[in-house]
mmCIF file of C-alpha atoms in Angstrom:
data_model
loop_
_atom_site.group_PDB
_atom_site.id
_atom_site.type_symbol
_atom_site.label_atom_id
_atom_site.label_comp_id
_atom_site.label_asym_id
_atom_site.label_seq_id
_atom_site.Cartn_x
_atom_site.Cartn_y
_atom_site.Cartn_z
ATOM 1 C CA MET J 242 -0.177 0.077 -0.040
ATOM 2 C CA SER J 243 1.237 3.355 -0.892
ATOM 3 C CA SER J 244 1.750 6.074 1.719
ATOM 4 C CA GLU J 245 1.614 8.870 -0.774
ATOM 5 C CA ILE J 246 -1.075 11.236 -0.532
ATOM 6 C CA ALA J 247 -2.999 11.704 -3.931
ATOM 7 C CA ILE J 248 -3.571 15.323 -4.857
ATOM 8 C CA PRO J 249 -6.902 15.705 -7.033
ATOM 9 C CA GLU J 250 -6.216 17.170 -10.493
ATOM 10 C CA SER J 251 -8.790 19.855 -9.751
ATOM 11 C CA HIS J 252 -6.762 21.008 -6.657
ATOM 12 C CA VAL J 253 -5.412 24.533 -7.155
ATOM 13 C CA PRO J 254 -2.731 25.459 -4.725
ATOM 14 C CA MET J 255 -2.936 28.831 -2.773
ATOM 15 C CA SER J 256 -1.097 31.732 -4.401
ATOM 16 C CA LEU J 257 -0.491 35.462 -3.919
ATOM 17 C CA ALA J 258 -3.108 37.537 -5.549
ATOM 18 C CA ARG J 259 -0.944 40.902 -5.272
ATOM 19 C CA PRO J 260 2.469 41.632 -3.575
ATOM 20 C CA PRO J 261 2.130 41.393 0.240
ATOM 21 C CA GLU J 262 3.766 44.891 0.662
ATOM 22 C CA VAL J 263 1.107 46.389 -1.574
ATOM 23 C CA VAL J 264 -1.749 44.775 0.284
ATOM 24 C CA LEU J 265 -0.293 45.707 3.731
ATOM 25 C CA ARG J 266 0.255 49.128 2.709
ATOM 26 C CA GLU J 267 -3.414 49.727 1.566
ATOM 27 C CA ALA J 268 -4.723 48.005 4.581
ATOM 28 C CA GLN J 269 -2.622 50.230 6.896
ATOM 29 C CA GLN J 270 -4.244 53.225 4.964
ATOM 30 C CA VAL J 271 -7.703 51.869 5.521
ATOM 31 C CA ALA J 272 -6.824 51.034 9.397
ATOM 32 C CA THR J 273 -5.538 54.493 9.916
ATOM 33 C CA ALA J 274 -8.709 56.195 8.369
ATOM 34 C CA LEU J 275 -10.934 53.778 10.232
ATOM 35 C CA LYS J 276 -9.262 54.648 13.700
ATOM 36 C CA ASP J 277 -9.841 58.370 12.962
ATOM 37 C CA VAL J 278 -13.485 57.941 12.276
ATOM 38 C CA VAL J 279 -13.982 55.511 15.241
ATOM 39 C CA GLU J 280 -12.163 57.790 17.740
ATOM 40 C CA LYS J 281 -14.004 60.926 16.561
ATOM 41 C CA ALA J 282 -17.450 59.333 16.537
ATOM 42 C CA GLY J 283 -17.096 57.284 19.562
ATOM 43 C CA LEU J 284 -17.818 54.022 17.767
ATOM 44 C CA ALA J 285 -15.780 51.698 20.179
ATOM 45 C CA ILE J 286 -16.538 50.333 23.440
ATOM 46 C CA SER J 287 -13.919 49.823 26.271
ATOM 47 C CA MET J 288 -13.982 46.330 28.097
ATOM 48 C CA GLY J 289 -11.051 46.169 30.389
ATOM 49 C CA LYS J 290 -7.433 45.930 29.746
ATOM 50 C CA ASP J 291 -5.131 43.096 28.395
ATOM 51 C CA ARG J 292 -2.087 41.730 30.273
ATOM 52 C CA GLY J 293 -0.052 44.531 29.050
ATOM 53 C CA GLY J 294 -2.317 47.250 30.395
ATOM 54 C CA LYS J 295 -3.599 48.002 27.051
ATOM 55 C CA GLU J 296 -7.294 49.082 26.949
ATOM 56 C CA ARG J 297 -9.592 46.478 25.124
ATOM 57 C CA LYS J 298 -11.863 48.366 22.583
ATOM 58 C CA HIS J 299 -14.377 46.558 20.625
ATOM 59 C CA LEU J 300 -16.098 48.220 17.616
ATOM 60 C CA GLN J 301 -19.911 48.808 17.018
ATOM 61 C CA LEU J 302 -21.692 47.816 13.854
ATOM 62 C CA GLU J 303 -21.278 51.357 12.537
ATOM 63 C CA ALA J 304 -17.633 51.060 12.593
ATOM 64 C CA TRP J 305 -17.749 47.627 10.806
ATOM 65 C CA GLN J 306 -20.032 49.171 8.028
ATOM 66 C CA THR J 307 -17.479 51.869 7.714
ATOM 67 C CA ALA J 308 -14.427 49.550 7.194
ATOM 68 C CA GLY J 309 -16.888 47.626 4.754
ATOM 69 C CA MET J 310 -17.497 50.629 2.763
ATOM 70 C CA MET J 311 -13.935 51.424 2.387
ATOM 71 C CA PHE J 312 -13.587 48.293 0.616
ATOM 72 C CA GLY J 313 -16.970 48.624 -1.577
ATOM 73 C CA CYS J 314 -18.622 46.041 0.656
ATOM 74 C CA THR J 315 -21.960 46.238 2.354
ATOM 75 C CA ALA J 316 -24.022 43.908 4.868
ATOM 76 C CA SER J 317 -27.546 43.167 4.517
ATOM 77 C CA ILE J 318 -30.183 40.816 6.107
ATOM 78 C CA VAL J 319 -31.270 37.703 4.405
ATOM 79 C CA TRP J 320 -33.762 36.695 6.850
ATOM 80 C CA SER J 321 -34.934 36.989 10.647
ATOM 81 C CA ARG J 322 -37.165 34.614 12.306
ATOM 82 C CA GLN J 323 -38.808 34.150 15.919
ATOM 83 C CA VAL J 324 -37.085 31.297 17.783
ATOM 84 C CA ASP J 325 -37.498 29.278 20.968
ATOM 85 C CA VAL J 326 -34.489 27.872 22.621
ATOM 86 C CA ASN J 327 -35.082 25.791 25.716
ATOM 87 C CA GLY J 328 -37.900 28.067 26.744
ATOM 88 C CA ALA J 329 -36.013 31.223 25.919
ATOM 89 C CA ALA J 330 -37.740 33.443 23.233
ATOM 90 C CA GLY J 331 -36.113 35.717 20.764
ATOM 91 C CA TYR J 332 -34.955 36.140 17.176
ATOM 92 C CA GLU J 333 -32.326 34.721 14.993
ATOM 93 C CA ALA J 334 -31.123 36.405 11.834
ATOM 94 C CA ARG J 335 -28.841 35.775 8.935
ATOM 95 C CA ALA J 336 -26.810 38.398 7.310
ATOM 96 C CA GLU J 337 -24.519 38.394 4.136
ATOM 97 C CA VAL J 338 -21.668 40.752 2.992
ATOM 98 C CA LEU J 339 -21.947 41.849 -0.645
ATOM 99 C CA ALA J 340 -19.032 42.903 -2.873
ATOM 100 C CA GLN J 341 -19.476 45.727 -5.300
ATOM 101 C CA ASP J 342 -20.395 43.323 -8.102
ATOM 102 C CA GLY J 343 -23.124 41.696 -5.783
ATOM 103 C CA SER J 344 -21.255 38.521 -4.977
ATOM 104 C CA VAL J 345 -21.735 37.165 -1.600
ATOM 105 C CA ILE J 346 -18.269 37.202 0.285
ATOM 106 C CA SER J 347 -19.315 36.265 3.830
ATOM 107 C CA ALA J 348 -22.340 35.387 5.882
ATOM 108 C CA ALA J 349 -23.290 34.794 9.483
ATOM 109 C CA GLU J 350 -26.111 34.101 11.702
ATOM 110 C CA ALA J 351 -26.869 35.330 15.161
ATOM 111 C CA MET J 352 -29.530 35.204 17.932
ATOM 112 C CA CYS J 353 -30.640 37.577 20.654
ATOM 113 C CA LEU J 354 -32.854 35.836 23.583
ATOM 114 C CA ASN J 355 -34.689 37.167 26.360
ATOM 115 C CA ASP J 356 -32.758 34.896 28.697
ATOM 116 C CA GLU J 357 -29.807 37.150 28.411
ATOM 117 C CA GLU J 358 -29.022 39.255 31.318
ATOM 118 C CA LYS J 359 -29.225 42.397 29.337
ATOM 119 C CA TRP J 360 -31.969 41.496 27.024
ATOM 120 C CA SER J 361 -34.515 40.383 29.517
ATOM 121 C CA THR J 362 -35.964 43.370 31.190
ATOM 122 C CA LYS J 363 -35.622 47.180 30.699
ATOM 123 C CA PRO J 364 -36.469 50.357 32.733
ATOM 124 C CA LYS J 365 -40.128 51.270 32.729
ATOM 125 C CA TYR J 366 -40.586 54.915 33.090
ATOM 126 C CA GLU J 367 -43.862 56.890 33.982
ATOM 127 C CA TRP J 368 -44.696 60.540 34.384
ATOM 128 C CA VAL J 369 -44.835 61.490 38.160
ATOM 129 C CA ASP J 370 -45.212 64.829 39.216
ATOM 130 C CA GLY J 371 -44.550 66.187 35.959
ATOM 131 C CA ARG J 372 -41.318 64.465 35.652
ATOM 132 C CA ARG J 373 -40.386 61.217 33.718
ATOM 133 C CA ARG J 374 -39.150 58.693 36.504
ATOM 134 C CA LYS J 375 -38.057 54.915 36.494
ATOM 135 C CA VAL J 376 -40.939 53.011 38.262
ATOM 136 C CA GLY J 377 -39.723 49.519 37.681
ATOM 137 C CA ASP J 378 -38.857 47.093 34.931
ATOM 138 C CA GLU J 379 -40.742 45.451 31.942
ATOM 139 C CA PRO J 380 -39.904 42.794 29.450
ATOM 140 C CA VAL J 381 -37.862 43.951 26.550
ATOM 141 C CA PRO J 382 -39.979 44.128 23.407
ATOM 142 C CA MET J 383 -39.704 41.532 20.796
ATOM 143 C CA PHE J 384 -38.771 44.144 18.091
ATOM 144 C CA GLN J 385 -35.687 45.138 20.037
ATOM 145 C CA LEU J 386 -34.675 41.414 20.160
ATOM 146 C CA ARG J 387 -35.014 41.167 16.591
ATOM 147 C CA SER J 388 -33.087 44.278 15.998
ATOM 148 C CA MET J 389 -30.205 43.239 18.047
ATOM 149 C CA ALA J 390 -30.142 39.691 16.339
ATOM 150 C CA GLN J 391 -30.001 41.542 12.871
ATOM 151 C CA THR J 392 -27.162 43.897 14.229
ATOM 152 C CA ARG J 393 -25.271 41.089 15.514
ATOM 153 C CA ALA J 394 -25.366 39.115 12.274
ATOM 154 C CA MET J 395 -24.369 41.959 10.244
ATOM 155 C CA ALA J 396 -21.475 42.762 12.555
ATOM 156 C CA LYS J 397 -20.362 39.146 12.643
ATOM 157 C CA ALA J 398 -20.589 38.633 8.828
ATOM 158 C CA LEU J 399 -18.381 41.893 8.498
ATOM 159 C CA LYS J 400 -15.919 40.645 10.897
ATOM 160 C CA ASN J 401 -15.324 37.375 8.879
ATOM 161 C CA VAL J 402 -13.702 39.551 6.148
ATOM 162 C CA LEU J 403 -12.448 42.816 7.832
ATOM 163 C CA SER J 404 -11.147 41.470 11.417
ATOM 164 C CA TRP J 405 -7.678 41.560 10.302
ATOM 165 C CA ILE J 406 -8.206 45.407 9.314
ATOM 166 C CA VAL J 407 -9.610 46.050 12.616
ATOM 167 C CA VAL J 408 -6.763 44.544 14.399
ATOM 168 C CA LEU J 409 -4.351 46.590 12.464
ATOM 169 C CA ALA J 410 -6.109 49.698 13.720
ATOM 170 C CA GLY J 411 -5.635 48.543 17.210
ATOM 171 C CA TYR J 412 -8.956 47.073 18.054
ATOM 172 C CA GLN J 413 -10.470 43.817 19.066
ATOM 173 C CA PRO J 414 -11.720 41.357 16.553
ATOM 174 C CA THR J 415 -14.881 40.655 18.344
ATOM 175 C CA PRO J 416 -17.899 42.998 17.516
ATOM 176 C CA ALA J 417 -19.333 44.885 20.717
ATOM 177 C CA GLU J 418 -22.534 43.552 19.987
ATOM 178 C CA GLU J 419 -21.327 39.996 20.671
ATOM 179 C CA MET J 420 -19.920 40.736 23.994
ATOM 180 C CA ASP J 421 -21.804 40.249 27.226
ATOM 181 C CA ASP J 422 -19.720 42.539 29.405
ATOM 182 C CA ARG J 423 -20.097 45.642 27.358
ATOM 183 C CA ASP J 424 -19.367 48.825 29.158
ATOM 184 C CA GLY J 425 -22.148 51.414 27.967
ATOM 185 C CA GLY J 426 -23.591 49.114 25.131
ATOM 186 C CA ASP J 427 -26.918 49.491 23.544
ATOM 187 C CA SER J 428 -28.991 46.876 25.316
ATOM 188 C CA PRO J 429 -32.231 48.611 26.480
ATOM 189 C CA GLY J 430 -31.930 46.975 30.112
ATOM 190 C CA GLU J 431 -28.419 48.231 30.848
ATOM 191 C CA PRO J 432 -28.092 51.090 33.354
ATOM 192 C CA GLY J 433 -26.337 53.698 31.451
ATOM 193 C CA GLY J 434 -27.345 52.377 28.292
ATOM 194 C CA LEU J 435 -28.668 54.524 25.463
ATOM 195 C CA GLU J 436 -32.348 54.330 26.349
ATOM 196 C CA HIS J 437 -31.414 55.456 29.931
ATOM 197 C CA LEU J 438 -29.440 58.367 28.488
ATOM 198 C CA ASP J 439 -32.266 59.256 26.113
ATOM 199 C CA ALA J 440 -34.517 59.580 29.258
ATOM 200 C CA ARG J 441 -32.124 61.649 31.027
ATOM 201 C CA ILE J 442 -31.750 64.078 27.908
ATOM 202 C CA ARG J 443 -35.542 64.356 27.724
ATOM 203 C CA GLU J 444 -35.749 64.997 31.642
ATOM 204 C CA LEU J 445 -33.033 67.685 31.471
ATOM 205 C CA GLY J 446 -34.543 69.159 28.267
ATOM 206 C CA GLU J 447 -37.822 69.651 29.975
ATOM 207 C CA ALA J 448 -36.162 71.138 32.976
ATOM 208 C CA LEU J 449 -34.472 73.813 30.752
ATOM 209 C CA GLY J 450 -37.725 74.660 29.131
ATOM 210 C CA LYS J 451 -36.808 73.096 25.723
ATOM 211 C CA GLY J 452 -39.470 72.314 23.320
ATOM 212 C CA LYS J 453 -40.410 68.715 22.393
ATOM 213 C CA GLY J 454 -38.981 69.294 18.886
ATOM 214 C CA THR J 455 -35.740 70.539 20.101
ATOM 215 C CA ILE J 456 -35.655 67.617 22.640
ATOM 216 C CA ASP J 457 -36.344 64.904 20.002
ATOM 217 C CA SER J 458 -33.731 66.456 17.467
ATOM 218 C CA ALA J 459 -31.044 66.312 20.235
ATOM 219 C CA ILE J 460 -31.981 62.476 21.144
ATOM 220 C CA SER J 461 -31.888 61.538 17.358
ATOM 221 C CA GLY J 462 -28.929 63.608 16.599
ATOM 222 C CA SER J 463 -26.680 61.961 19.331
ATOM 223 C CA ARG J 464 -26.377 58.391 17.978
ATOM 224 C CA THR J 465 -23.438 57.040 20.123
ATOM 225 C CA LYS J 466 -23.095 56.790 24.006
ATOM 226 C CA LYS J 467 -20.195 59.170 24.028
ATOM 227 C CA GLN J 468 -22.406 61.740 22.156
ATOM 228 C CA LYS J 469 -25.234 61.449 24.502
ATOM 229 C CA ASP J 470 -22.810 61.364 27.655
ATOM 230 C CA ASP J 471 -21.476 64.843 26.374
ATOM 231 C CA LEU J 472 -24.989 66.218 25.731
ATOM 232 C CA VAL J 473 -26.288 65.228 29.258
ATOM 233 C CA SER J 474 -23.088 66.734 30.840
ATOM 234 C CA SER J 475 -23.545 69.901 28.848
ATOM 235 C CA TRP J 476 -27.152 70.095 29.732
ATOM 236 C CA GLU J 477 -26.664 69.355 33.449
ATOM 237 C CA ARG J 478 -24.181 72.276 33.448
ATOM 238 C CA ALA J 479 -26.774 74.596 32.012
ATOM 239 C CA LEU J 480 -29.483 73.428 34.450
ATOM 240 C CA LYS J 481 -26.874 73.919 37.360
ATOM 241 C CA GLU J 482 -26.219 77.619 35.818
ATOM 242 C CA LYS J 483 -30.035 78.232 36.166
ATOM 243 C CA GLU J 484 -30.117 77.573 40.002
ATOM 244 C CA PRO J 485 -30.644 80.412 42.213
ATOM 245 C CA GLY J 486 -27.576 81.809 43.743
ATOM 246 C CA HIS J 487 -25.308 80.129 41.190
ATOM 247 C CA ALA J 488 -22.328 82.430 40.521
#
């Protein structure tokens, strides 16, 4: 019996598509541009430090989409469906990444279930004495679970082809939406999350006498946690300056 390994005639060995130095030079240009956008827009979430003391930052979907657009790639949802996994309800979604010619170059599936700590309940607010206050918790609506499943699927599909660029830019290769220990993510049930900040912005805006249209525009115009944090700080300072006796 021969110990030689037969190689099928149809086998095509791997070969370089372009000179490595050219590929890396272009990749570094994209990584530099991506980092500039991420830091200015606050599209990275810090999640502790590595053994060397360097901050671990994970990118949100918008950052992955930005990286994709630099290569002419876009992510889209193929389907989403309601699922029940061992009694936990939620949604599963599939996303694909398309090249400029419409060809599929990556795909991924992801779920979001209501047995996840940050997707089980969210703060419930009511108007009390003319102010919007938290009065308890309520189940996260199914449409939000569906939205997060789609977000995770798109981020994961983009990661399959772009994680090496993200690492060159100095970020972690896992999308922020896939992490459980997010610091300031967009889970509706997370203290300090975006919904909590939106409620605080509305509360401050009303206290400052701003109109509903102005408040709504401020909320929709601040998309990231950093932008909302900055707006809250600004309006808190403005409110403090209105207090009697403030110098």
